mmCIF file of C-alpha atoms in Angstrom:
data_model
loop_
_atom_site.group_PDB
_atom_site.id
_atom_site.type_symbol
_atom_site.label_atom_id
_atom_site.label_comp_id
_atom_site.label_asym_id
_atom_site.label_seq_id
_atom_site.Cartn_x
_atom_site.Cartn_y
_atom_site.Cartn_z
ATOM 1 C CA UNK A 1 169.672 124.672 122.703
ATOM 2 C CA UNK A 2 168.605 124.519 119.054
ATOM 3 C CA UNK A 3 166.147 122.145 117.941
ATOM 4 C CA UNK A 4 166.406 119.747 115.174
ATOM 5 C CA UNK A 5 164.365 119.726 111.811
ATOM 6 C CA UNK A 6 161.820 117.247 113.044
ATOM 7 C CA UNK A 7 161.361 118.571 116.341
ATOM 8 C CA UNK A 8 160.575 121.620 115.049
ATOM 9 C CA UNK A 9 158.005 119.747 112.770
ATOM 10 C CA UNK A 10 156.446 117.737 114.821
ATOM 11 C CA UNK A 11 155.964 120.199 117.195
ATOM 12 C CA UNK A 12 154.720 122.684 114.471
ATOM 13 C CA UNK A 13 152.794 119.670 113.790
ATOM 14 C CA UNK A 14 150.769 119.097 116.922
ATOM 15 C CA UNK A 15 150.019 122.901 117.735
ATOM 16 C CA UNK A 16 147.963 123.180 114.353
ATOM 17 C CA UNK A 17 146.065 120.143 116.375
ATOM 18 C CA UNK A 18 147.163 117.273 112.925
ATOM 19 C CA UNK A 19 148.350 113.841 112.661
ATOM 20 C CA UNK A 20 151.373 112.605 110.518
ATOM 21 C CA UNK A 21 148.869 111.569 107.748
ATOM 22 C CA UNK A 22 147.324 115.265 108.107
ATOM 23 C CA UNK A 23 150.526 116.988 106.890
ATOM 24 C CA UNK A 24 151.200 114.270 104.266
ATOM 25 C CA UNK A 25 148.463 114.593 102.561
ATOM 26 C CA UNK A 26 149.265 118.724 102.256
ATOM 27 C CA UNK A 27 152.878 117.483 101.503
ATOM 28 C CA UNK A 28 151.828 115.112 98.633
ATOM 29 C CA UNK A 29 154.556 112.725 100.789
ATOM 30 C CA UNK A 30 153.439 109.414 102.838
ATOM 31 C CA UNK A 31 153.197 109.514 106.257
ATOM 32 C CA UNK A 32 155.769 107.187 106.699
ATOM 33 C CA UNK A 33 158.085 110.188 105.121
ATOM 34 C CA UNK A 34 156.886 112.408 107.898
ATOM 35 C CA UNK A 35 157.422 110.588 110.586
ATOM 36 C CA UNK A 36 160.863 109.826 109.361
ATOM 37 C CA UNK A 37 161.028 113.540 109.087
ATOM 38 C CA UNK A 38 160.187 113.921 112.830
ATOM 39 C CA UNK A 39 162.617 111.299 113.990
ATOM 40 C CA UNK A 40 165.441 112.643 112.232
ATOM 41 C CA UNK A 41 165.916 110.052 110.161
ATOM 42 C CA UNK A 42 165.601 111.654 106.718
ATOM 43 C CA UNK A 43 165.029 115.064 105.668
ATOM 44 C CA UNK A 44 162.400 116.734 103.422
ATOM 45 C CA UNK A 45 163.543 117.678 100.008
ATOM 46 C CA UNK A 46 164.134 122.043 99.303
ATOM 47 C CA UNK A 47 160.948 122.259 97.552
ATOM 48 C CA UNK A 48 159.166 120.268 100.857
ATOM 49 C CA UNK A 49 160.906 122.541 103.055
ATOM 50 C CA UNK A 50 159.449 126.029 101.578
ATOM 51 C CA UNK A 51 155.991 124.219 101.122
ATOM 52 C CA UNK A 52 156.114 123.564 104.932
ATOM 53 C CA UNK A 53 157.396 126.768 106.084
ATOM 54 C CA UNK A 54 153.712 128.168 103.985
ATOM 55 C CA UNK A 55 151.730 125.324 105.445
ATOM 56 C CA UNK A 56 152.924 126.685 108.858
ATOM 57 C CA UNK A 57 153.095 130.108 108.106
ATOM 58 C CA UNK A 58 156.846 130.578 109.188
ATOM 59 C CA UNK A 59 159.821 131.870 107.936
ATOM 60 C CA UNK A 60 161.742 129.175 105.621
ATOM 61 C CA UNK A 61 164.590 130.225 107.837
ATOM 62 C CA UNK A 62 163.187 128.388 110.860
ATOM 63 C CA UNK A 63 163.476 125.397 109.276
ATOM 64 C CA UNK A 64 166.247 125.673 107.555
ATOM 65 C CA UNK A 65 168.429 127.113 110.574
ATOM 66 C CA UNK A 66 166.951 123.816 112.635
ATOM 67 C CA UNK A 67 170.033 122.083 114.334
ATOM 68 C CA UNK A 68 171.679 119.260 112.044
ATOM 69 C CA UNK A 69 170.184 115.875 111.752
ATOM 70 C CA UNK A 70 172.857 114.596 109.205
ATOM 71 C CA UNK A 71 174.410 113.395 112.170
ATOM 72 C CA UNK A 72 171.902 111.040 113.157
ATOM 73 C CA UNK A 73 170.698 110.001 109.392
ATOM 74 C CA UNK A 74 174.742 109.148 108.930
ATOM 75 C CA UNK A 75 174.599 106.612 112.182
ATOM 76 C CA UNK A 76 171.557 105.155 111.152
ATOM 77 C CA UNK A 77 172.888 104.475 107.710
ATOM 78 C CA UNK A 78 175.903 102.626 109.464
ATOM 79 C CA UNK A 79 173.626 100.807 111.564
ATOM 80 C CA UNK A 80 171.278 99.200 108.917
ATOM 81 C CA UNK A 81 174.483 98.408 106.507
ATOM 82 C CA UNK A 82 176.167 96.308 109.948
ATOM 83 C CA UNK A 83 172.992 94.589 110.503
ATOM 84 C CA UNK A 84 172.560 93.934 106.679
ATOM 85 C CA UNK A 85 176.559 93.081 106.179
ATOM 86 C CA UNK A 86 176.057 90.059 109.229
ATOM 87 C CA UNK A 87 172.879 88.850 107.739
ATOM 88 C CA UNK A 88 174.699 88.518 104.718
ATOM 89 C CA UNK A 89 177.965 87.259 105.864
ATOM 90 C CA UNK A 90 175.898 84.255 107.857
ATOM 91 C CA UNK A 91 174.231 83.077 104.393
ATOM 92 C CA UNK A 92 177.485 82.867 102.269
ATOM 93 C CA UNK A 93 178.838 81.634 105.141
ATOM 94 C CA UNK A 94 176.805 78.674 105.556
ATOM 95 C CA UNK A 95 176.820 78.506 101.764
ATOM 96 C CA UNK A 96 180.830 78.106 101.374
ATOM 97 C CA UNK A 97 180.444 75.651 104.519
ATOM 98 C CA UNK A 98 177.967 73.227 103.228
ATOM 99 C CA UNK A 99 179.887 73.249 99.859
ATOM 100 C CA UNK A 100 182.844 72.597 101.566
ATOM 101 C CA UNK A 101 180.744 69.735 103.438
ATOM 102 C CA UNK A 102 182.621 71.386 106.911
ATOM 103 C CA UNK A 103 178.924 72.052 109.098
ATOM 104 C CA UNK A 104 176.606 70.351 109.924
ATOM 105 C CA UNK A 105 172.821 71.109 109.827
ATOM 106 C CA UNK A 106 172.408 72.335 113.345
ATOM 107 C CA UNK A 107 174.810 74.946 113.388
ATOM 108 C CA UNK A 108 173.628 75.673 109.858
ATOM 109 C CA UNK A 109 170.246 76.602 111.409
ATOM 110 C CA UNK A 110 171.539 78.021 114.090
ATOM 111 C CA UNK A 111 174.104 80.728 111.590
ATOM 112 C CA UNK A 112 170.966 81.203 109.569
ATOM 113 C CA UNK A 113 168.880 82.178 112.179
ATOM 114 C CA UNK A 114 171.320 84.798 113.964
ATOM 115 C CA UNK A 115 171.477 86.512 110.055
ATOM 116 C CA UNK A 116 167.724 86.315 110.111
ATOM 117 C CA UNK A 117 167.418 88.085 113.646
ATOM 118 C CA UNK A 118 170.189 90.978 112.584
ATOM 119 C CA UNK A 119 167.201 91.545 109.803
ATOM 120 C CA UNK A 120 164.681 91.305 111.931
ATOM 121 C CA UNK A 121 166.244 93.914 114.011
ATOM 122 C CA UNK A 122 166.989 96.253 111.320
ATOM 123 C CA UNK A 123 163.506 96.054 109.902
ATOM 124 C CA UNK A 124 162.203 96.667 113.409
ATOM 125 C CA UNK A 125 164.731 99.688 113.458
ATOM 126 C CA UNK A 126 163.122 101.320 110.957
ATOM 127 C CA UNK A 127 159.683 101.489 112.447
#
């Protein structure tokens, strides 16, 4: 079975005995940007790509021939614009209602706090 981009990295990664940090620093990136790298979440840039295939001493074609992660970046996208879209929804929703003078504060709390907790849970995604 073909292995995706960042397994390939992070694998590539730990035989050369480095951390995350390690390879951003060579990558000029942030070692947030590699580890989203390794979890498939985003992808390094073309120029990244050939400067990694020299850090590792591979063919660029390795890399590049990795198994599709667009896949996964596309159902994380959807993911963080639900839990975004219900955060939202709860505020203006609680906004029209207390202009309208139809809630109370209770379940005004309560509406905030579940649009609070789908950010909360989308931040946490993302680590």
């Amino acid at each position: 079975m073909k292995k995706s981009l960042g397994s390939i990295l992070a694998e590539l990664r730990k035989q050369n005995n480095m951390t995350q940090a390690d390879v951003a620093e060579k990558m000029c990136v942030t070692d947030k940007a590699v580890s989203k790298w390794e979890r498939d979440i985003s992808c390094p840039n073309i120029e990244t790509i050939q400067k990694l295939a020299d850090f590792f001493n591979i063919p660029v074609n390795e890399l590049l021939s990795a198994k599709s992660s667009s896949e996964n970046i596309k159902k994380n996208n959807i993911i963080t614009l639900i839990f975004n879209a219900a955060a939202l929804a709860m505020g203006i929703s609680v906004l029209v209602l207390m202009i309208m003078d139809s809630i109370d504060i209770k379940n005004a709390v309560i509406m905030l706090a579940a649009g609070l907790g789908a950010l909360s849970i989308n931040l946490l995604k993302s680590k």
